[in-house]
Short mmCIF file of C-alpha atoms and ligand atoms in Angstrom, two decimals:
data_model
loop_
_atom_site.label_atom_id
_atom_site.label_comp_id
_atom_site.label_asym_id
_atom_site.label_seq_id
_atom_site.Cartn_x
_atom_site.Cartn_y
_atom_site.Cartn_z
CA MET Q 245 101.52 79.78 61.17
CA THR Q 246 99.42 81.46 64.19
CA ARG Q 247 100.92 81.96 67.46
CA GLU Q 248 99.36 81.04 70.91
CA LEU Q 249 96.55 83.69 71.97
CA ARG Q 250 96.20 85.14 75.51
CA LEU Q 251 93.04 85.63 76.68
CA LEU Q 252 92.17 87.73 80.01
CA ALA Q 253 88.92 86.77 81.40
CA ILE Q 254 87.78 89.06 83.96
CA SER Q 255 84.78 88.46 86.34
CA GLY Q 256 82.32 91.39 87.47
CA SER Q 257 81.55 89.19 90.55
CA LEU Q 258 83.40 89.10 93.76
CA ARG Q 259 81.14 86.22 95.45
CA LYS Q 260 82.89 82.84 95.97
CA GLY Q 261 80.28 81.01 94.15
CA SER Q 262 79.91 83.43 91.30
CA PHE Q 263 77.99 81.78 88.23
CA ASN Q 264 79.66 84.55 86.31
CA THR Q 265 83.40 83.27 87.52
CA ALA Q 266 82.29 79.49 86.91
CA ALA Q 267 81.12 80.39 83.25
CA LEU Q 268 84.74 81.85 82.60
CA ARG Q 269 85.94 78.74 84.00
CA ALA Q 270 83.72 76.78 81.89
CA LEU Q 271 84.62 78.99 78.86
CA GLY Q 272 88.34 78.25 79.42
CA ALA Q 273 88.11 74.91 79.70
CA LEU Q 274 86.53 75.17 76.16
CA ALA Q 275 89.66 76.70 74.86
CA PRO Q 276 91.37 75.04 71.60
CA GLU Q 277 94.75 74.19 71.64
CA GLY Q 278 96.79 77.34 71.20
CA VAL Q 279 94.51 79.43 73.46
CA LEU Q 280 95.25 80.42 76.69
CA VAL Q 281 92.47 81.99 79.13
CA GLU Q 282 93.57 83.46 82.27
CA VAL Q 283 90.35 83.87 84.81
CA ARG Q 284 91.00 86.82 86.83
CA THR Q 285 88.53 88.73 89.59
CA LEU Q 286 88.58 92.17 90.53
CA HIS Q 287 89.44 91.42 94.53
CA GLY Q 288 91.54 94.00 95.93
CA ILE Q 289 91.00 97.00 93.34
CA PRO Q 290 90.41 100.19 95.67
CA LEU Q 291 88.01 102.58 94.76
CA TYR Q 292 89.09 105.00 92.42
CA ASN Q 293 90.44 108.25 93.72
CA GLU Q 294 92.32 110.66 91.40
CA ASP Q 295 94.45 112.00 94.42
CA LEU Q 296 95.80 108.17 94.88
CA ARG Q 297 97.30 108.53 91.10
CA GLU Q 298 98.78 111.96 91.90
CA ASP Q 299 100.42 111.20 95.17
CA GLY Q 300 102.14 107.97 93.99
CA GLY Q 301 100.86 106.66 90.70
CA PHE Q 302 98.66 103.87 90.23
CA PRO Q 303 98.02 101.19 93.51
CA PRO Q 304 100.38 98.07 93.01
CA GLU Q 305 96.87 95.90 92.09
CA VAL Q 306 95.88 98.51 89.84
CA THR Q 307 99.10 98.50 87.73
CA ALA Q 308 98.97 94.62 87.77
CA LEU Q 309 95.27 94.84 86.07
CA ARG Q 310 96.34 97.27 83.86
CA GLU Q 311 99.52 95.17 82.84
CA ALA Q 312 97.49 92.00 82.32
CA VAL Q 313 94.74 93.86 80.18
CA ARG Q 314 97.75 95.45 78.02
CA ALA Q 315 99.55 91.88 77.66
CA ALA Q 316 96.43 90.10 76.77
CA ASP Q 317 95.65 89.56 72.97
CA ALA Q 318 91.68 89.84 73.91
CA LEU Q 319 89.46 90.56 76.75
CA VAL Q 320 86.61 88.29 77.56
CA ILE Q 321 84.22 90.04 80.56
CA ALA Q 322 81.24 88.38 82.37
CA THR Q 323 79.07 90.58 84.22
CA PRO Q 324 76.48 89.88 86.14
CA GLU Q 325 73.27 92.28 86.41
CA TYR Q 326 72.81 94.68 89.16
CA ASN Q 327 69.58 96.72 89.12
CA TYR Q 328 69.78 96.67 85.40
CA SER Q 329 72.97 97.31 84.77
CA PHE Q 330 76.31 96.05 85.19
CA PRO Q 331 77.83 96.17 88.70
CA GLY Q 332 80.20 99.07 90.32
CA VAL Q 333 82.89 96.50 90.62
CA ILE Q 334 83.64 96.51 86.96
CA LYS Q 335 83.04 100.31 86.41
CA ASN Q 336 85.50 101.10 89.06
CA ALA Q 337 87.86 98.75 87.50
CA VAL Q 338 87.28 100.14 83.86
CA ASP Q 339 88.01 103.86 85.36
CA TRP Q 340 91.21 102.98 86.59
CA ILE Q 341 92.57 101.02 83.72
CA SER Q 342 91.19 103.88 81.27
CA ARG Q 343 93.05 106.23 82.75
CA PRO Q 344 96.52 107.74 80.59
CA PRO Q 345 99.41 106.75 79.86
CA GLN Q 346 98.76 104.28 77.20
CA GLN Q 347 95.12 103.50 77.79
CA PRO Q 348 95.12 99.72 77.28
CA PHE Q 349 91.53 99.39 76.16
CA LEU Q 350 92.22 101.12 72.79
CA ASP Q 351 92.27 98.76 70.09
CA LYS Q 352 91.91 95.60 72.43
CA PRO Q 353 89.61 93.12 70.98
CA ALA Q 354 86.78 92.41 73.82
CA VAL Q 355 83.62 90.18 73.96
CA VAL Q 356 81.05 90.55 76.89
CA PHE Q 357 78.33 88.34 78.07
CA SER Q 358 76.48 88.11 80.97
CA VAL Q 359 74.99 85.31 83.43
CA SER Q 360 71.98 85.78 85.66
CA PRO Q 361 69.76 83.63 87.76
CA GLY Q 362 66.73 85.62 86.23
CA ILE Q 363 65.44 84.77 82.79
CA THR Q 364 67.02 87.89 81.31
CA GLY Q 365 70.12 86.33 81.87
CA GLY Q 366 71.71 89.69 82.78
CA VAL Q 367 71.04 91.04 79.30
CA ARG Q 368 70.85 94.87 80.10
CA ALA Q 369 74.35 94.74 82.02
CA GLN Q 370 76.16 93.66 79.00
CA TRP Q 371 74.06 96.07 77.05
CA ALA Q 372 75.19 98.99 79.30
CA LEU Q 373 79.14 97.94 79.59
CA LYS Q 374 79.37 97.31 75.60
CA PRO Q 375 79.15 101.13 74.83
CA VAL Q 376 81.37 101.95 77.82
CA LEU Q 377 84.01 99.43 76.54
CA ALA Q 378 83.61 100.75 72.66
CA GLY Q 379 83.72 104.51 74.12
CA LEU Q 380 87.20 103.47 75.16
CA GLY Q 381 88.02 102.18 71.67
CA ALA Q 382 88.12 98.75 72.51
CA LEU Q 383 87.03 96.54 69.56
CA VAL Q 384 83.81 94.53 71.31
CA LEU Q 385 82.46 91.59 69.18
CA PRO Q 386 78.82 92.48 68.33
CA ARG Q 387 77.57 88.95 68.10
CA PRO Q 388 77.03 86.29 68.86
CA GLU Q 389 74.98 87.62 72.06
CA VAL Q 390 75.37 85.30 75.17
CA ALA Q 391 73.00 86.10 78.04
CA ILE Q 392 72.74 82.70 80.34
CA GLY Q 393 69.48 83.05 82.32
CA SER Q 394 68.05 80.40 84.96
CA ALA Q 395 71.69 79.82 86.21
CA ARG Q 396 70.57 78.09 89.22
CA ALA Q 397 69.46 75.21 87.11
CA LYS Q 398 72.81 75.37 84.57
CA PHE Q 399 75.31 74.95 87.06
CA ASP Q 400 75.81 72.02 89.43
CA ASP Q 401 76.49 72.44 92.88
CA LYS Q 402 80.27 72.49 92.45
CA GLY Q 403 79.80 75.56 89.84
CA ALA Q 404 80.30 73.36 86.78
CA LEU Q 405 78.21 74.70 83.66
CA VAL Q 406 76.32 71.40 83.03
CA ASP Q 407 73.68 72.74 80.62
CA GLU Q 408 74.72 71.72 77.15
CA ASP Q 409 73.02 74.54 75.34
CA SER Q 410 74.97 76.97 77.17
CA ARG Q 411 78.33 75.35 76.94
CA LYS Q 412 77.67 75.39 73.03
CA ARG Q 413 76.85 78.96 73.21
CA LEU Q 414 80.00 79.72 75.40
CA ALA Q 415 82.00 77.67 72.51
CA ALA Q 416 80.50 79.81 69.69
CA LEU Q 417 81.28 83.20 71.33
CA LEU Q 418 85.08 81.86 72.33
CA GLU Q 419 85.29 81.01 68.30
CA ALA Q 420 84.19 84.16 67.53
CA LEU Q 421 85.97 86.19 69.83
CA ILE Q 422 89.35 84.11 68.34
CA ALA Q 423 88.44 84.96 64.69
CA TRP Q 424 87.78 88.67 65.49
CA THR Q 425 91.25 88.68 67.27
CA ARG Q 426 93.15 87.26 64.50
CA ARG Q 427 91.26 89.36 61.89
CA PHE Q 428 92.69 92.46 63.88
CA GLY Q 429 96.30 91.28 63.72
CA ALA Q 430 97.02 89.29 66.65
CA GLY Q 431 98.18 85.77 66.02
C1 FMN X 721 72.36 94.49 94.22
C2 FMN X 721 71.79 93.59 93.41
C3 FMN X 721 70.87 93.83 91.98
C4 FMN X 721 70.61 92.79 91.27
N1 FMN X 721 70.00 93.28 90.38
C5 FMN X 721 69.41 92.64 89.21
C6 FMN X 721 68.67 92.87 88.24
O1 FMN X 721 68.89 93.81 87.74
N2 FMN X 721 68.64 91.89 87.13
C7 FMN X 721 69.02 90.37 87.34
O2 FMN X 721 68.89 89.50 86.42
N3 FMN X 721 69.34 89.90 88.67
C8 FMN X 721 70.08 90.87 89.47
N4 FMN X 721 70.53 90.72 90.90
C9 FMN X 721 70.71 89.08 91.01
C10 FMN X 721 72.29 88.65 90.25
O3 FMN X 721 71.87 88.14 89.19
C11 FMN X 721 72.56 87.38 91.30
O4 FMN X 721 73.12 87.89 92.55
C12 FMN X 721 73.67 86.68 90.43
O5 FMN X 721 73.83 85.54 90.93
C13 FMN X 721 75.21 87.54 90.25
O6 FMN X 721 76.13 87.12 89.73
P1 FMN X 721 77.20 86.11 90.23
O7 FMN X 721 76.11 84.62 90.54
O8 FMN X 721 78.05 86.06 89.38
O9 FMN X 721 77.74 86.50 91.79
C14 FMN X 721 70.79 91.43 91.76
C15 FMN X 721 71.93 91.35 92.73
C16 FMN X 721 72.36 92.13 93.62
C17 FMN X 721 73.08 91.87 94.74
#
């Protein structure tokens, strides 16, 4: 008997019309029965400042994010590519989440994919982000690698992912993450 799996899907873009957030919504809609996907953005996370932590602990938005990561069976991160890497918005959040006590990335199954209007699909951003998460002890799924390029042609004007090949790739990624997560004992 397998139990329900809860996946936390974090978008690295704050943009309303974000392709990465839209791709996470598409992935969530592809989830099989018994798998819940919560899509979350990083709005409201302050810039990392050690003084804030020393003065009164984590800011409430950070505490909520840390708790959400801790409670999730696995993480999905969709990252844009900014100047050949992942955006500072993600690095800032990772820095907050990574601080003690009980660093919640440790032993957490995770997958990273990227979406970009460019033809390389933001693959350099995910190549930069994966070692950061691995360094924190997250169990980063090595493959399949999903980088959705030429995004303007693959989403409609309401943000629905209409490209069948991309939908299949996201479904395969989700299936692999579910197996990966169960392999490490969840569900
Ligand atoms: C500061 C900045 C740097 C960017 N650098 C790259 C880049 O190196 N490679 C790339 O494919 N796209 C780059 N882009 C374009 C983004 O991929 C594009 O804005 C994309 O829509 C961002 O993802 P989103 O739709 O989820 O917000 C850059 C955009 C910005 C704002």
